PDB file of C-alpha atoms in Angstrom:
ATOM      1  CA  MET B   1     115.630 104.907   7.981  1.00  0.00           C
ATOM      2  CA  ALA B   2     112.012 103.624   7.927  1.00  0.00           C
ATOM      3  CA  ILE B   3     110.022 102.840  11.046  1.00  0.00           C
ATOM      4  CA  ILE B   4     108.807  99.262  11.775  1.00  0.00           C
ATOM      5  CA  ILE B   5     106.173  97.799  14.151  1.00  0.00           C
ATOM      6  CA  THR B   6     107.519  95.017  16.052  1.00  0.00           C
ATOM      7  CA  ASP B   7     105.559  91.878  17.168  1.00  0.00           C
ATOM      8  CA  GLU B   8     104.977  93.433  20.625  1.00  0.00           C
ATOM      9  CA  CYS B   9     102.064  95.349  18.857  1.00  0.00           C
ATOM     10  CA  ILE B  10      98.710  94.949  20.643  1.00  0.00           C
ATOM     11  CA  ASN B  11      96.715  96.187  17.553  1.00  0.00           C
ATOM     12  CA  CYS B  12      95.266  99.255  19.302  1.00  0.00           C
ATOM     13  CA  GLY B  13      95.462 101.192  16.104  1.00  0.00           C
ATOM     14  CA  ALA B  14      96.685 104.401  17.781  1.00  0.00           C
ATOM     15  CA  CYS B  15      99.497 104.947  15.258  1.00  0.00           C
ATOM     16  CA  GLU B  16      97.364 104.622  11.927  1.00  0.00           C
ATOM     17  CA  PRO B  17      95.766 108.036  12.007  1.00  0.00           C
ATOM     18  CA  GLU B  18      98.864 109.820  12.999  1.00  0.00           C
ATOM     19  CA  CYS B  19     100.737 108.974   9.937  1.00  0.00           C
ATOM     20  CA  PRO B  20     101.015 111.875   7.626  1.00  0.00           C
ATOM     21  CA  ASN B  21     101.998 109.555   4.653  1.00  0.00           C
ATOM     22  CA  THR B  22      99.107 106.946   5.234  1.00  0.00           C
ATOM     23  CA  ALA B  23     102.001 104.475   5.426  1.00  0.00           C
ATOM     24  CA  ILE B  24     100.544 102.510   8.378  1.00  0.00           C
ATOM     25  CA  TYR B  25      97.932  99.792   7.681  1.00  0.00           C
ATOM     26  CA  GLU B  26      95.978  97.251   9.737  1.00  0.00           C
ATOM     27  CA  GLY B  27      97.350  93.571   9.669  1.00  0.00           C
ATOM     28  CA  ALA B  28      96.083  91.739   6.358  1.00  0.00           C
ATOM     29  CA  ASP B  29      94.865  94.903   4.726  1.00  0.00           C
ATOM     30  CA  ASP B  30      96.102  95.674   1.130  1.00  0.00           C
ATOM     31  CA  TRP B  31      97.820  99.006   0.668  1.00  0.00           C
ATOM     32  CA  LYS B  32      98.517 101.443  -2.202  1.00  0.00           C
ATOM     33  CA  TYR B  33     101.223 103.979  -2.868  1.00  0.00           C
ATOM     34  CA  ALA B  34      98.524 106.487  -3.765  1.00  0.00           C
ATOM     35  CA  ASP B  35      96.663 106.200  -0.239  1.00  0.00           C
ATOM     36  CA  GLY B  36      97.108 109.623   1.414  1.00  0.00           C
ATOM     37  CA  THR B  37      99.658 110.823  -1.245  1.00  0.00           C
ATOM     38  CA  ASP B  38      99.516 112.800  -4.700  1.00  0.00           C
ATOM     39  CA  LEU B  39     100.867 109.653  -6.379  1.00  0.00           C
ATOM     40  CA  SER B  40      98.714 108.118  -9.112  1.00  0.00           C
ATOM     41  CA  GLY B  41      99.325 105.875 -12.046  1.00  0.00           C
ATOM     42  CA  ASN B  42     102.741 104.409 -13.084  1.00  0.00           C
ATOM     43  CA  VAL B  43     105.579 106.133 -11.106  1.00  0.00           C
ATOM     44  CA  VAL B  44     109.301 105.680 -10.370  1.00  0.00           C
ATOM     45  CA  LEU B  45     110.027 105.881  -6.706  1.00  0.00           C
ATOM     46  CA  PRO B  46     113.079 107.785  -5.440  1.00  0.00           C
ATOM     47  CA  ASN B  47     114.573 104.520  -4.866  1.00  0.00           C
ATOM     48  CA  GLY B  48     114.207 103.410  -8.499  1.00  0.00           C
ATOM     49  CA  LYS B  49     111.365 101.100  -8.131  1.00  0.00           C
ATOM     50  CA  GLU B  50     108.645 101.306 -10.839  1.00  0.00           C
ATOM     51  CA  VAL B  51     105.224 100.814  -9.451  1.00  0.00           C
ATOM     52  CA  ASN B  52     101.572 101.686 -10.181  1.00  0.00           C
ATOM     53  CA  ALA B  53     100.635 103.652  -7.298  1.00  0.00           C
ATOM     54  CA  ASP B  54      96.781 102.780  -7.850  1.00  0.00           C
ATOM     55  CA  GLU B  55      97.363  98.944  -7.553  1.00  0.00           C
ATOM     56  CA  ASP B  56      96.850  97.057  -4.466  1.00  0.00           C
ATOM     57  CA  GLN B  57     100.133  95.825  -2.735  1.00  0.00           C
ATOM     58  CA  GLU B  58     100.211  92.649  -0.621  1.00  0.00           C
ATOM     59  CA  PRO B  59     100.004  93.086   3.119  1.00  0.00           C
ATOM     60  CA  ILE B  60     103.373  93.204   4.790  1.00  0.00           C
ATOM     61  CA  SER B  61     101.787  91.472   7.947  1.00  0.00           C
ATOM     62  CA  ASP B  62      98.785  89.450   8.478  1.00  0.00           C
ATOM     63  CA  GLU B  63      98.904  89.638  12.190  1.00  0.00           C
ATOM     64  CA  ILE B  64      99.725  93.183  13.301  1.00  0.00           C
ATOM     65  CA  TYR B  65      99.723  96.765  12.068  1.00  0.00           C
ATOM     66  CA  TYR B  66     102.533  97.369   9.584  1.00  0.00           C
ATOM     67  CA  ILE B  67     104.247 100.245   7.980  1.00  0.00           C
ATOM     68  CA  ALA B  68     104.897 100.361   4.215  1.00  0.00           C
ATOM     69  CA  PRO B  69     108.692 101.356   4.136  1.00  0.00           C
ATOM     70  CA  ASP B  70     108.578 102.959   0.783  1.00  0.00           C
ATOM     71  CA  LYS B  71     106.104 105.427   2.115  1.00  0.00           C
ATOM     72  CA  CYS B  72     107.683 106.095   5.615  1.00  0.00           C
ATOM     73  CA  THR B  73     109.499 109.304   6.084  1.00  0.00           C
ATOM     74  CA  GLU B  74     109.829 109.169   9.881  1.00  0.00           C
ATOM     75  CA  CYS B  75     107.397 112.078   9.601  1.00  0.00           C
ATOM     76  CA  MET B  76     110.220 114.547   8.311  1.00  0.00           C
ATOM     77  CA  GLY B  77     108.668 117.376   6.585  1.00  0.00           C
ATOM     78  CA  PHE B  78     105.700 117.251   8.771  1.00  0.00           C
ATOM     79  CA  HIS B  79     106.707 116.797  12.544  1.00  0.00           C
ATOM     80  CA  GLU B  80     109.703 116.741  14.734  1.00  0.00           C
ATOM     81  CA  GLU B  81     109.520 113.035  15.514  1.00  0.00           C
ATOM     82  CA  PRO B  82     107.837 109.874  14.189  1.00  0.00           C
ATOM     83  CA  GLN B  83     104.331 110.258  15.365  1.00  0.00           C
ATOM     84  CA  CYS B  84     103.626 106.568  15.418  1.00  0.00           C
ATOM     85  CA  ALA B  85     106.325 106.257  18.014  1.00  0.00           C
ATOM     86  CA  ALA B  86     105.059 109.188  19.905  1.00  0.00           C
ATOM     87  CA  VAL B  87     101.613 107.657  20.437  1.00  0.00           C
ATOM     88  CA  CYS B  88     102.473 104.064  20.725  1.00  0.00           C
ATOM     89  CA  PRO B  89     101.390 102.707  24.222  1.00  0.00           C
ATOM     90  CA  VAL B  90     103.763  99.738  24.058  1.00  0.00           C
ATOM     91  CA  ASP B  91     106.808 101.265  22.153  1.00  0.00           C
ATOM     92  CA  CYS B  92     106.736  98.965  19.218  1.00  0.00           C
ATOM     93  CA  CYS B  93     107.349 101.588  16.602  1.00  0.00           C
ATOM     94  CA  VAL B  94     111.015 101.572  16.149  1.00  0.00           C
ATOM     95  CA  PRO B  95     113.780 102.413  13.615  1.00  0.00           C
ATOM     96  CA  ASP B  96     114.229  99.595  11.101  1.00  0.00           C
ATOM     97  CA  GLU B  97     117.958  99.057  11.043  1.00  0.00           C
ATOM     98  CA  ASP B  98     117.705  97.284   7.643  1.00  0.00           C
ATOM     99  CA  ILE B  99     116.474 100.384   5.941  1.00  0.00           C
ATOM    100  CA  VAL B 100     118.756 103.178   6.599  1.00  0.00           C
ATOM    101  CA  GLU B 101     117.976 106.625   4.945  1.00  0.00           C
ATOM    102  CA  THR B 102     119.430 109.951   5.368  1.00  0.00           C
ATOM    103  CA  GLU B 103     117.372 113.037   6.236  1.00  0.00           C
ATOM    104  CA  GLU B 104     117.967 114.307   2.760  1.00  0.00           C
ATOM    105  CA  GLU B 105     116.547 111.048   1.322  1.00  0.00           C
ATOM    106  CA  LEU B 106     113.494 111.143   3.740  1.00  0.00           C
ATOM    107  CA  LEU B 107     112.722 114.747   2.847  1.00  0.00           C
ATOM    108  CA  GLY B 108     112.941 113.848  -0.825  1.00  0.00           C
ATOM    109  CA  LYS B 109     110.633 111.019  -0.402  1.00  0.00           C
ATOM    110  CA  GLN B 110     108.115 113.297   1.421  1.00  0.00           C
ATOM    111  CA  ALA B 111     108.373 115.923  -1.317  1.00  0.00           C
ATOM    112  CA  PHE B 112     107.913 113.335  -4.005  1.00  0.00           C
ATOM    113  CA  MET B 113     104.751 111.876  -2.405  1.00  0.00           C
ATOM    114  CA  HIS B 114     103.150 115.167  -1.592  1.00  0.00           C
ATOM    115  CA  ASN B 115     103.778 117.627  -4.621  1.00  0.00           C
ATOM    116  CA  GLU B 116     104.461 120.604  -2.452  1.00  0.00           C
TER     117      GLU B 116
END
């Protein structure tokens, strides 16, 4: 499942540089599928959604740091545990119970974004 940042976030920014998928953004900042990935142009995501990886996407939060769930792999393929949760001083990076993905799905998403 993807990780979410709860409203207990203190906007310290410790999580953002730790994300190997560049899936974490500061509140109110636009984001792109291409940021920190090998994606570009029109792509079909593993979940079937068609997107242009180079187009700006609307911020998920205007108030606090947020994680783009389509880019979150819980750091699978990179680290043993989600790095955002490991460095968060207030423990506000938690699993999103609304987006449940298997280890196989998360690793597939990681491979898709990082042509390895």
